[in-house]
Amino acid sequence: MTEIRIIVCATQIPDPEAPLSDVSVDAQKLEVLVDAPQVISPFDENALEAAVRIKEAVGAKITVLSLGKKVSDTVLRKTLAAGADELILLEDEAFDKLDSHSTAAALAGAIQTVGGYDLILTGRQAGDWDSGQVGLILGEMLGLPCINLAREISIEDGSVVVKKGIPEGYERVKATMPALVTVSNEVGELRYISRTKMLKMIQGARSIPSWSVGDIGVHPEALQKMAITALSSPPDMGRDCQFMEGTPEEKAGKLAAVFMSLR
Amino acid sequence: MAQGVWTIAEQRDGEIRKISYELVSEGRRLADALGQELTVVLLGSNIKDKAAAFGPYGANKVMVADDSRLEPYTTDAYVSVISQLVKANEPAVLLLGASVQGKDLAGRLAARLDVAMAQDCTVFAIEGGTLVATRPIYAGKAYAKVTFENSWPQMATARPKVMSVNEPDPSKSAEVMDAAFTLDDADLKTKVMDVVKDESGKVDLTEADKIVSGGRGMKGPENYYILEALADVIGASVGASRSAVDAGWRPHSDQVGQTGKVVSPNLYVACGISGAIQHLAGMSTSKVIVAINKDADAPIFQKADYGVVGDLFDVVPALTEEAKKYV
């Protein structure tokens, strides 16, 4: 079998581990402001890790696509250091504040422009909105068999076999390629990349192509289906931690009384 | 004009899951606000005898799709059948549960129907005749209200255990109808080869009324018996933080957090869990949160209603003994 071609869709988000104090809301402009460094969405890093493992196992060419109004090539070059062969940034003013549907439409346009793929991998959800939809919509738009929530991916005779997470464990699901698979964190974290390797990749002379609306032939902003009508800080749950005092036994006794009052 | 509220029931091995009743109850409230009917859609094999369960909770109709290929659940088959029913009947609102299965189904279904979908919502309202859905974003650090534009049905999933369940009224019953659909093998693009269940085989955490979770502070897999003993006494399920799962101490199906399950039990007891953002994202909508941690500065205490600063290896066994006095 010839070398398979994998496209990984990786989005850039503010670090989801940023503390609450770094996140504020501009209710007027309907914008969430996060004072934290940009990172590759963790589930998309899992997807890249899955792709690199396939490359190591059976040989593959990996193309990473990243879409946004402005995509940091410094952040995304990490994908090349980790084992991707090609990185294409999809950057356009029109890619600002897209919903799942229009994001998928823009990615579908870019993927058709790339062409010749066997497997598309996305994270199971983006770590900012956690909707878990772009990949699935993308699969549907491209008319591909689609497997969600991969814990492990293997390639067998032109098919992709996925251990898909289900509530009580996993099922092994098979689909003929080309196919789309969304990847869950159980796959494992993206491999460690040494600082020297990262710096070499970031400072390297390699130019990273950047495509705009004109290159992919899709105007996603016209396809928006969801509107944000209000943004707010989290509701005050009225939690004001009441600490139990005393010996461990006394603390336990007071807590047990609380448990019982909940019945 | 699209009419009516639909909820998709979730069942496993023929047992109706709790989220289904939460959806019916919320669906009833929305249907009342719209002045429209509520229909529950139930899929499975030899499942029709379960259809009567929904009337007492407020359903007007139950549409049953009964086919041997609909048991067990597969994404392809369910998406094919439900999308046909939605296209033929054009409901205005379509609600599913944000359980593992519900999210999988809803994501694909929205894609097939070519509609927007609001995932994992905590509040629904009808404003000006349309659905407004509220959902946590940025790991619960902000909340967004969203509406649907030129997108029918208005589709959303509800976070399990957030929507209150109606008191069932046994005098009420729903009209049970057979759903008209075809299931073509060509629609089934993926094939389930086999199913492997984690050894845990316990209550699905998203459905649990009480959860006792352990994190890095548990020090090792051999110590979880301490939590299991407490869980047994108070009728809870045992969960785990990401670090405990990543360390291999507990199965993935036990993981609570943004990267695991999002839960909202009546009682969440966090033992030896510091409260990383991604963990808080998975449990901060729990009704009562109790934290037991050695570190008085652990962020988990900021999200807790009750806290014990102390060694969980002293506190939890003592708590188990105290709780036994009430049994």
Coordinates of C-alpha atoms in Angstrom, one line a residue:
Chain A
M1 CA 0.0 0.0 0.0
T2 CA 1.2 3.5 -0.8
E3 CA 2.0 5.9 2.0
I4 CA -1.2 7.1 3.5
R5 CA -2.0 10.8 3.8
I6 CA -3.3 12.2 7.0
I7 CA -4.7 15.7 7.6
V8 CA -4.8 16.9 11.2
C9 CA -7.0 19.9 12.0
A10 CA -5.5 21.7 15.0
T11 CA -7.0 24.9 16.4
Q12 CA -5.2 27.4 18.6
I13 CA -6.8 28.5 21.8
P14 CA -5.9 30.4 25.0
D15 CA -4.4 28.0 27.4
P16 CA -7.4 26.2 29.0
E17 CA -5.5 25.8 32.2
A18 CA -5.4 29.6 32.7
P19 CA -6.9 30.4 36.1
L20 CA -10.3 32.0 36.4
S21 CA -8.7 35.4 37.3
D22 CA -7.2 35.6 33.8
V23 CA -10.5 35.3 32.1
S24 CA -12.9 38.2 31.7
V25 CA -16.0 38.9 29.6
D26 CA -16.7 41.9 27.5
A27 CA -20.5 41.7 27.6
Q28 CA -20.9 44.6 25.1
K29 CA -18.6 43.3 22.4
L30 CA -19.6 39.7 23.2
E31 CA -16.0 38.7 23.6
V32 CA -14.2 36.4 26.1
L33 CA -10.9 38.0 27.0
V34 CA -8.2 35.5 28.2
D35 CA -4.9 36.8 29.4
A36 CA -3.0 33.6 28.7
P37 CA -0.6 32.3 26.1
Q38 CA -2.0 30.6 23.0
V39 CA -1.6 26.9 22.8
I40 CA -2.7 24.1 20.5
S41 CA -6.0 22.8 21.8
P42 CA -5.1 19.7 23.9
F43 CA -7.4 17.3 22.1
D44 CA -5.9 18.4 18.7
E45 CA -2.4 17.6 20.2
N46 CA -3.8 14.2 21.0
A47 CA -4.9 13.9 17.3
L48 CA -1.4 14.9 16.1
E49 CA 0.1 12.3 18.4
A50 CA -2.2 9.6 17.0
A51 CA -1.1 10.7 13.5
V52 CA 2.6 10.5 14.3
R53 CA 2.1 7.1 15.7
I54 CA 0.4 5.9 12.5
K55 CA 3.3 7.4 10.6
E56 CA 5.8 5.5 12.7
A57 CA 3.8 2.3 12.3
V58 CA 2.9 2.2 8.6
G59 CA 4.4 5.3 7.1
A60 CA 2.3 8.4 6.4
K61 CA 2.5 12.0 5.3
I62 CA 1.0 14.4 7.8
T63 CA -0.5 17.8 6.9
V64 CA -1.6 20.1 9.7
L65 CA -4.3 22.7 9.0
S66 CA -4.9 25.5 11.5
L67 CA -7.7 28.0 11.1
G68 CA -8.2 31.4 12.7
K69 CA -8.3 35.1 12.2
K70 CA -4.7 35.2 13.1
V71 CA -2.8 31.9 13.7
S72 CA 0.6 32.0 15.4
D73 CA 3.0 30.1 13.4
T74 CA 5.3 30.0 16.4
V75 CA 2.7 28.0 18.3
L76 CA 1.9 25.8 15.3
R77 CA 5.5 25.0 14.3
K78 CA 5.5 22.6 17.3
T79 CA 3.5 20.3 15.1
L80 CA 6.4 20.1 12.6
A81 CA 8.8 19.5 15.4
A82 CA 6.6 16.6 16.6
G83 CA 6.5 14.9 13.3
A84 CA 4.1 16.6 10.9
D85 CA 5.4 17.0 7.3
E86 CA 3.5 20.1 6.3
L87 CA 1.8 22.9 8.1
I88 CA -0.8 25.2 6.4
L89 CA -2.2 28.2 8.2
L90 CA -5.7 29.2 7.2
E91 CA -5.8 32.9 8.1
D92 CA -8.4 35.5 7.2
E93 CA -10.3 38.3 8.9
A94 CA -13.4 36.3 7.8
F95 CA -12.3 33.4 10.1
D96 CA -13.0 35.5 13.3
K97 CA -15.6 34.2 15.7
L98 CA -16.9 31.4 13.5
D99 CA -19.3 28.8 14.9
S100 CA -18.8 25.1 14.5
H101 CA -20.7 24.9 11.3
S102 CA -18.8 27.7 9.5
T103 CA -15.5 26.5 10.9
A104 CA -16.2 23.1 9.4
A105 CA -17.2 24.6 6.1
A106 CA -13.9 26.5 5.9
L107 CA -11.9 23.4 6.8
A108 CA -13.8 21.4 4.3
G109 CA -12.8 23.9 1.6
A110 CA -9.2 23.8 2.6
I111 CA -9.2 20.0 2.8
Q112 CA -10.6 19.7 -0.7
T113 CA -7.9 22.1 -1.9
V114 CA -5.2 19.9 -0.3
G115 CA -6.9 16.9 -1.8
G116 CA -5.7 13.3 -1.9
Y117 CA -6.2 12.4 1.8
D118 CA -6.9 9.0 3.4
L119 CA -7.6 10.0 7.0
I120 CA -8.6 13.2 8.7
L121 CA -8.0 13.6 12.4
T122 CA -9.4 16.2 14.7
G123 CA -9.6 16.6 18.4
R124 CA -12.8 15.4 20.0
Q125 CA -13.6 19.0 21.0
A126 CA -11.9 22.3 21.1
G127 CA -10.7 23.2 24.6
D128 CA -12.5 26.6 24.6
W129 CA -16.1 25.9 23.7
D130 CA -16.0 22.2 24.2
S131 CA -18.8 21.7 21.6
G132 CA -17.3 18.6 19.9
Q133 CA -18.8 19.3 16.6
V134 CA -16.4 20.7 14.0
G135 CA -14.9 17.2 13.3
L136 CA -18.3 15.6 13.0
I137 CA -19.7 18.3 10.7
L138 CA -16.6 18.1 8.6
G139 CA -17.0 14.4 8.1
E140 CA -20.6 14.9 7.1
M141 CA -19.7 17.7 4.7
L142 CA -17.0 15.6 3.0
G143 CA -19.3 12.5 3.0
L144 CA -16.9 10.4 4.9
P145 CA -17.4 7.6 7.4
C146 CA -16.9 9.1 10.8
I147 CA -15.7 7.7 14.1
N148 CA -15.9 9.8 17.2
L149 CA -13.9 9.6 20.5
A150 CA -10.9 7.5 19.5
R151 CA -8.7 6.1 22.2
E152 CA -6.5 4.3 19.8
I153 CA -6.2 4.2 16.0
S154 CA -4.7 1.5 13.8
I155 CA -4.6 1.0 10.0
E156 CA -5.4 -2.4 8.6
D157 CA -5.6 -3.0 4.8
G158 CA -7.1 0.3 3.7
S159 CA -9.3 0.5 6.7
V160 CA -9.0 2.4 9.9
V161 CA -9.8 0.6 13.1
V162 CA -10.6 2.7 16.1
K163 CA -11.1 2.0 19.8
K164 CA -14.0 4.3 20.4
G165 CA -14.8 5.4 23.9
I166 CA -18.3 4.5 25.1
P167 CA -19.8 5.1 28.6
E168 CA -18.8 1.7 30.0
G169 CA -15.6 1.1 28.1
Y170 CA -14.8 1.1 24.4
E171 CA -15.9 -0.6 21.1
R172 CA -13.7 -1.4 18.2
V173 CA -15.1 0.3 15.1
K174 CA -13.9 -0.1 11.5
A175 CA -14.3 2.1 8.5
T176 CA -13.0 2.1 5.0
M177 CA -10.7 5.0 4.3
P178 CA -10.9 7.9 3.5
A179 CA -12.5 8.4 6.9
L180 CA -12.6 11.0 9.6
V181 CA -11.8 10.2 13.2
T182 CA -12.1 12.5 16.2
V183 CA -9.4 11.8 18.9
S184 CA -9.8 11.8 22.6
N185 CA -7.2 12.3 25.3
E186 CA -6.9 8.6 26.1
V187 CA -4.7 8.4 23.0
G188 CA -2.0 10.0 25.1
E189 CA -0.3 13.4 25.2
L190 CA 1.7 14.8 22.3
R191 CA 5.3 13.5 22.6
Y192 CA 7.9 15.6 24.4
I193 CA 9.8 17.9 22.1
S194 CA 13.1 19.1 23.3
R195 CA 13.7 22.8 23.6
T196 CA 16.6 22.7 21.1
K197 CA 14.3 21.0 18.6
M198 CA 11.6 23.5 19.2
L199 CA 13.9 26.5 18.9
K200 CA 15.3 25.1 15.7
M201 CA 11.9 24.7 14.2
I202 CA 10.7 28.2 15.4
Q203 CA 13.7 30.0 14.2
G204 CA 14.1 27.9 11.1
A205 CA 14.0 29.5 7.6
R206 CA 11.2 27.3 6.5
S207 CA 8.3 29.4 5.3
I208 CA 4.8 28.3 6.3
P209 CA 2.1 28.7 3.7
S210 CA -0.9 30.8 4.7
W211 CA -4.2 30.5 2.8
S212 CA -7.1 32.9 2.9
V213 CA -10.8 32.8 1.9
G214 CA -9.7 33.2 -1.8
D215 CA -7.5 30.1 -1.6
I216 CA -10.1 27.8 -0.2
G217 CA -13.1 29.2 -2.1
V218 CA -15.4 29.3 1.0
H219 CA -16.9 32.3 2.7
P220 CA -17.6 30.9 6.1
E221 CA -19.0 34.0 7.7
A222 CA -22.1 33.7 5.5
L223 CA -22.8 30.2 6.9
Q224 CA -23.1 31.0 10.6
K225 CA -26.0 29.3 12.2
M226 CA -25.5 30.1 15.9
A227 CA -25.6 33.6 17.4
I228 CA -24.2 34.5 20.8
T229 CA -26.8 36.8 22.5
A230 CA -25.1 37.3 25.8
L231 CA -21.8 36.5 27.6
S232 CA -21.3 36.6 31.3
S233 CA -18.9 35.5 34.0
P234 CA -19.8 32.2 35.7
P235 CA -22.9 32.5 37.9
D236 CA -22.2 32.9 41.6
M237 CA -23.0 29.4 42.9
G238 CA -23.1 30.9 46.4
R239 CA -20.3 28.7 47.5
D240 CA -18.5 30.0 50.5
C241 CA -16.5 27.2 51.9
Q242 CA -17.4 26.3 55.5
F243 CA -14.4 24.6 57.1
M244 CA -14.9 21.9 59.6
E245 CA -12.8 22.3 62.7
G246 CA -11.6 20.0 65.4
T247 CA -9.8 16.6 65.5
P248 CA -10.1 14.5 62.4
E249 CA -12.9 12.6 64.1
E250 CA -14.8 15.7 65.0
K251 CA -14.4 17.0 61.5
A252 CA -15.6 13.7 60.2
G253 CA -18.6 13.8 62.5
K254 CA -19.6 17.3 61.4
L255 CA -19.2 16.3 57.7
A256 CA -21.3 13.2 58.2
A257 CA -24.0 15.4 59.7
V258 CA -23.9 17.5 56.5
F259 CA -24.2 14.4 54.3
M260 CA -27.2 13.3 56.2
S261 CA -28.9 16.7 56.0
L262 CA -28.7 16.3 52.2
R263 CA -30.8 13.2 52.1
Chain B
M1 CA -43.7 26.1 10.3
A2 CA -41.8 23.8 12.5
Q3 CA -43.9 22.7 15.5
G4 CA -43.4 20.8 18.8
V5 CA -40.6 19.9 21.2
W6 CA -38.8 16.6 20.8
T7 CA -36.6 14.9 23.2
I8 CA -34.5 11.8 22.3
A9 CA -34.7 9.2 25.0
E10 CA -31.5 7.3 26.0
Q11 CA -31.7 3.6 26.9
R12 CA -29.0 1.0 27.4
D13 CA -29.8 -2.7 27.4
G14 CA -33.5 -1.8 27.4
E15 CA -33.2 0.3 30.5
I16 CA -34.3 4.0 30.2
R17 CA -31.6 6.2 31.5
K18 CA -32.2 9.0 34.0
I19 CA -31.2 11.7 31.6
S20 CA -34.3 10.7 29.5
Y21 CA -36.6 11.8 32.3
E22 CA -34.7 15.0 32.8
L23 CA -35.1 15.8 29.1
V24 CA -38.9 15.0 29.2
S25 CA -39.3 17.3 32.2
E26 CA -37.4 20.2 30.6
G27 CA -39.1 19.5 27.3
R28 CA -42.5 19.8 29.0
R29 CA -41.6 23.2 30.4
L30 CA -40.4 24.4 27.0
A31 CA -43.4 22.9 25.2
D32 CA -45.7 24.7 27.7
A33 CA -43.9 28.0 27.1
L34 CA -44.4 27.5 23.3
G35 CA -47.9 26.2 23.7
Q36 CA -46.9 23.1 21.7
E37 CA -46.8 19.3 22.1
L38 CA -43.9 17.3 23.5
T39 CA -42.8 14.1 21.7
V40 CA -40.3 11.6 23.0
V41 CA -38.4 9.6 20.5
L42 CA -37.3 6.2 21.7
L43 CA -35.1 3.9 19.7
G44 CA -34.1 0.3 20.3
S45 CA -35.1 -3.3 19.8
N46 CA -38.2 -4.7 21.4
I47 CA -38.4 -1.5 23.3
K48 CA -42.0 -0.5 22.8
D49 CA -43.1 -1.7 26.2
K50 CA -40.9 1.1 27.7
A51 CA -42.8 3.8 25.9
A52 CA -45.4 4.1 28.6
A53 CA -42.8 5.5 31.0
F54 CA -42.9 9.0 29.6
G55 CA -46.5 10.0 29.7
P56 CA -46.5 10.6 33.5
Y57 CA -43.6 13.0 33.2
G58 CA -45.4 15.1 30.6
A59 CA -44.9 13.7 27.1
N60 CA -47.9 14.0 24.8
K61 CA -46.6 11.4 22.3
V62 CA -43.9 8.8 22.2
M63 CA -42.6 7.8 18.8
V64 CA -41.0 4.4 18.9
A65 CA -38.4 3.2 16.3
D66 CA -38.1 -0.5 16.9
D67 CA -35.5 -2.5 14.9
S68 CA -33.0 -5.1 15.7
R69 CA -30.3 -3.0 14.1
L70 CA -31.0 -0.3 16.7
E71 CA -29.7 -2.4 19.6
P72 CA -27.0 -1.8 20.7
Y73 CA -26.7 1.9 20.0
T74 CA -24.6 2.7 17.0
T75 CA -24.0 6.3 15.8
D76 CA -24.6 5.6 12.2
A77 CA -28.0 3.8 12.7
Y78 CA -29.4 6.3 15.2
V79 CA -28.3 9.3 13.1
S80 CA -29.9 7.8 10.0
V81 CA -33.3 7.0 11.7
I82 CA -33.6 10.2 13.8
S83 CA -32.7 12.5 10.9
Q84 CA -35.4 10.9 8.8
L85 CA -38.0 11.4 11.6
V86 CA -36.9 15.0 12.1
K87 CA -37.1 15.8 8.4
A88 CA -40.5 14.2 8.1
N89 CA -42.1 15.8 11.2
E90 CA -40.2 19.1 11.5
P91 CA -40.1 19.7 15.3
A92 CA -39.2 23.2 16.4
V93 CA -36.9 22.1 19.3
L94 CA -34.8 19.0 19.6
L95 CA -33.2 18.1 22.9
L96 CA -30.7 15.3 23.7
G97 CA -28.7 14.6 26.8
A98 CA -25.0 15.6 27.1
S99 CA -24.1 12.1 28.2
V100 CA -21.3 10.3 26.4
Q101 CA -23.8 8.7 24.1
G102 CA -25.9 11.8 23.7
K103 CA -23.0 14.0 22.8
D104 CA -21.8 11.5 20.2
L105 CA -25.3 11.2 18.7
A106 CA -26.1 14.9 18.9
G107 CA -22.9 16.0 17.2
R108 CA -23.4 13.7 14.2
L109 CA -27.1 14.4 14.0
A110 CA -26.7 18.1 13.9
A111 CA -24.1 17.6 11.1
R112 CA -26.6 15.4 9.2
L113 CA -29.5 17.8 9.7
D114 CA -27.2 20.7 8.8
V115 CA -28.3 22.7 11.9
A116 CA -26.5 24.4 14.8
M117 CA -26.4 22.6 18.1
A118 CA -25.7 24.0 21.6
Q119 CA -23.7 21.4 23.6
D120 CA -23.9 20.7 27.3
C121 CA -26.4 23.4 28.3
T122 CA -27.3 24.2 31.8
V123 CA -30.4 26.5 31.2
F124 CA -33.0 26.7 28.5
A125 CA -35.6 29.4 28.0
I126 CA -38.1 30.4 25.4
E127 CA -37.8 34.1 24.5
G128 CA -39.9 35.6 21.7
G129 CA -41.0 32.1 20.6
T130 CA -37.4 30.8 20.1
L131 CA -35.0 28.7 22.2
V132 CA -32.3 30.5 24.1
A133 CA -29.7 28.1 25.5
T134 CA -27.1 28.9 28.2
R135 CA -23.9 27.0 28.4
P136 CA -20.5 27.1 30.2
I137 CA -17.6 27.9 27.9
Y138 CA -13.8 28.2 28.6
A139 CA -13.9 25.3 31.1
G140 CA -16.7 27.1 33.0
K141 CA -14.9 30.3 33.3
A142 CA -17.6 32.1 31.3
Y143 CA -21.2 31.5 30.3
A144 CA -22.7 32.1 26.9
K145 CA -26.3 32.5 25.8
V146 CA -26.9 31.3 22.3
T147 CA -29.7 31.3 19.7
F148 CA -30.2 29.6 16.4
E149 CA -30.3 31.4 13.1
N150 CA -32.1 30.0 10.1
S151 CA -31.5 26.6 11.7
W152 CA -34.4 24.2 12.3
P153 CA -34.9 22.4 14.6
Q154 CA -33.3 24.4 17.3
M155 CA -31.0 21.7 18.8
A156 CA -29.2 21.4 22.1
T157 CA -28.0 18.9 24.6
A158 CA -28.6 19.2 28.3
R159 CA -26.0 18.6 31.0
P160 CA -27.0 15.5 32.9
K161 CA -28.5 16.0 36.4
V162 CA -29.0 19.8 35.9
M163 CA -32.6 19.8 34.7
S164 CA -35.1 19.1 37.4
V165 CA -37.3 16.0 37.0
N166 CA -41.1 16.4 37.1
E167 CA -43.1 14.5 39.8
P168 CA -44.6 11.7 37.7
D169 CA -48.4 11.8 37.4
P170 CA -49.6 8.2 36.9
S171 CA -52.9 9.5 35.6
K172 CA -51.2 10.9 32.5
S173 CA -50.3 8.9 29.5
A174 CA -48.8 9.6 26.1
E175 CA -50.0 8.4 22.7
V176 CA -47.5 5.8 21.5
M177 CA -46.8 5.7 17.8
D178 CA -44.6 3.6 15.5
A179 CA -42.0 5.7 13.8
A180 CA -41.8 5.4 10.0
F181 CA -38.3 5.0 8.8
T182 CA -36.0 2.9 6.6
L183 CA -32.6 1.7 7.6
D184 CA -30.4 1.0 4.6
D185 CA -27.2 -0.9 5.1
A186 CA -25.5 1.8 2.9
D187 CA -26.2 4.2 5.8
L188 CA -24.0 2.2 8.1
K189 CA -20.6 3.3 7.0
T190 CA -18.8 2.1 10.1
K191 CA -18.8 -1.3 11.6
V192 CA -18.7 -2.1 15.3
M193 CA -16.4 -5.2 15.6
D194 CA -16.6 -5.8 19.3
V195 CA -17.3 -4.1 22.6
V196 CA -15.0 -4.1 25.6
K197 CA -16.4 -3.0 28.9
D198 CA -14.1 -1.6 31.6
E199 CA -14.0 -3.9 34.6
S200 CA -15.7 -1.1 36.7
G201 CA -19.2 -1.8 35.3
K202 CA -20.7 0.5 37.9
V203 CA -23.2 3.4 37.8
D204 CA -22.5 5.8 35.0
L205 CA -20.9 8.7 36.8
T206 CA -23.0 11.2 34.8
E207 CA -26.1 9.7 36.4
A208 CA -24.8 9.3 40.0
D209 CA -26.5 11.2 42.8
K210 CA -23.4 11.2 44.8
I211 CA -19.7 10.9 43.8
V212 CA -16.6 10.4 45.9
S213 CA -13.6 11.3 43.8
G214 CA -9.9 10.7 44.5
G215 CA -6.9 12.5 43.0
R216 CA -3.2 12.5 43.3
G217 CA -3.5 12.7 47.1
M218 CA -4.7 9.0 47.1
K219 CA -1.0 8.1 46.6
G220 CA -1.7 4.9 44.7
P221 CA -4.4 2.6 43.3
E222 CA -4.2 0.4 46.4
N223 CA -5.7 3.1 48.5
Y224 CA -9.0 3.6 46.7
Y225 CA -10.7 1.1 49.0
I226 CA -10.9 3.9 51.5
L227 CA -13.1 5.9 49.1
E228 CA -15.0 2.8 48.0
A229 CA -15.9 2.1 51.7
L230 CA -17.2 5.6 52.1
A231 CA -19.1 5.4 48.8
D232 CA -20.7 2.1 49.9
V233 CA -22.0 3.7 53.1
I234 CA -23.4 6.8 51.6
G235 CA -24.6 5.3 48.3
A236 CA -22.1 7.1 46.1
S237 CA -20.1 6.2 43.0
V238 CA -16.3 6.6 42.9
G239 CA -14.6 9.0 40.5
A240 CA -11.1 10.1 39.9
S241 CA -9.1 13.1 38.8
R242 CA -7.1 13.2 35.6
S243 CA -3.8 12.7 37.4
A244 CA -5.1 9.5 39.0
V245 CA -6.3 8.2 35.7
D246 CA -3.1 9.3 33.8
A247 CA -1.1 7.5 36.5
G248 CA -3.1 4.3 35.6
W249 CA -4.7 4.1 39.1
R250 CA -8.3 4.2 37.8
P251 CA -10.0 3.5 34.5
H252 CA -10.7 6.3 32.0
S253 CA -14.5 5.8 32.5
D254 CA -14.0 7.1 36.1
Q255 CA -12.4 10.4 35.1
V256 CA -14.2 13.6 36.0
G257 CA -13.2 16.8 34.2
Q258 CA -13.0 18.6 30.9
T259 CA -11.1 15.6 29.5
G260 CA -13.3 13.1 31.2
K261 CA -17.0 13.2 32.2
V262 CA -18.9 16.3 33.1
V263 CA -21.0 15.5 36.2
S264 CA -23.5 17.4 38.4
P265 CA -24.4 15.1 41.3
N266 CA -26.2 16.3 44.4
L267 CA -23.1 15.6 46.4
Y268 CA -19.5 15.7 45.1
V269 CA -16.7 14.8 47.6
A270 CA -13.2 15.6 46.3
C271 CA -10.5 13.8 48.2
G272 CA -6.9 14.7 47.7
I273 CA -7.9 16.7 44.6
S274 CA -6.2 20.1 44.3
G275 CA -8.7 21.5 41.9
A276 CA -7.0 22.0 38.5
I277 CA -9.1 24.0 36.1
Q278 CA -9.8 21.0 33.9
H279 CA -11.2 19.1 36.9
L280 CA -13.3 22.0 38.1
A281 CA -14.8 22.2 34.6
G282 CA -16.2 18.7 35.1
M283 CA -17.8 19.1 38.5
S284 CA -18.4 22.8 39.3
T285 CA -22.2 22.6 38.6
S286 CA -22.6 19.9 41.3
K287 CA -25.2 20.9 43.9
V288 CA -23.1 20.4 47.0
I289 CA -19.3 20.2 46.9
V290 CA -17.1 18.9 49.7
A291 CA -13.3 19.0 49.6
I292 CA -10.9 17.1 51.8
N293 CA -7.3 18.2 51.3
K294 CA -4.1 18.6 53.3
D295 CA -3.4 21.9 51.6
A296 CA -5.5 24.7 52.9
D297 CA -4.6 26.8 49.9
A298 CA -5.8 24.2 47.3
P299 CA -8.0 25.8 44.7
I300 CA -10.7 23.2 45.2
F301 CA -11.7 24.9 48.4
Q302 CA -12.8 28.0 46.4
K303 CA -15.4 25.8 44.7
A304 CA -16.4 23.9 47.8
D305 CA -19.4 24.4 50.1
Y306 CA -17.8 22.4 52.9
G307 CA -14.1 21.8 53.5
V308 CA -11.9 19.7 55.7
V309 CA -8.2 20.6 55.9
G310 CA -6.6 17.4 56.9
D311 CA -5.1 14.1 55.8
L312 CA -7.7 12.2 53.8
F313 CA -6.2 8.9 55.2
D314 CA -7.4 10.0 58.7
V315 CA -10.5 12.0 57.7
V316 CA -12.1 9.6 55.1
P317 CA -12.1 6.4 57.3
A318 CA -13.4 8.5 60.2
L319 CA -16.1 9.9 58.0
T320 CA -17.1 6.4 56.8
E321 CA -17.5 5.3 60.5
E322 CA -19.5 8.5 61.3
A323 CA -21.7 8.0 58.3
K324 CA -22.5 4.4 59.3
K325 CA -24.2 5.8 62.4
Y326 CA -26.9 7.3 60.2
V327 CA -27.5 4.2 58.1

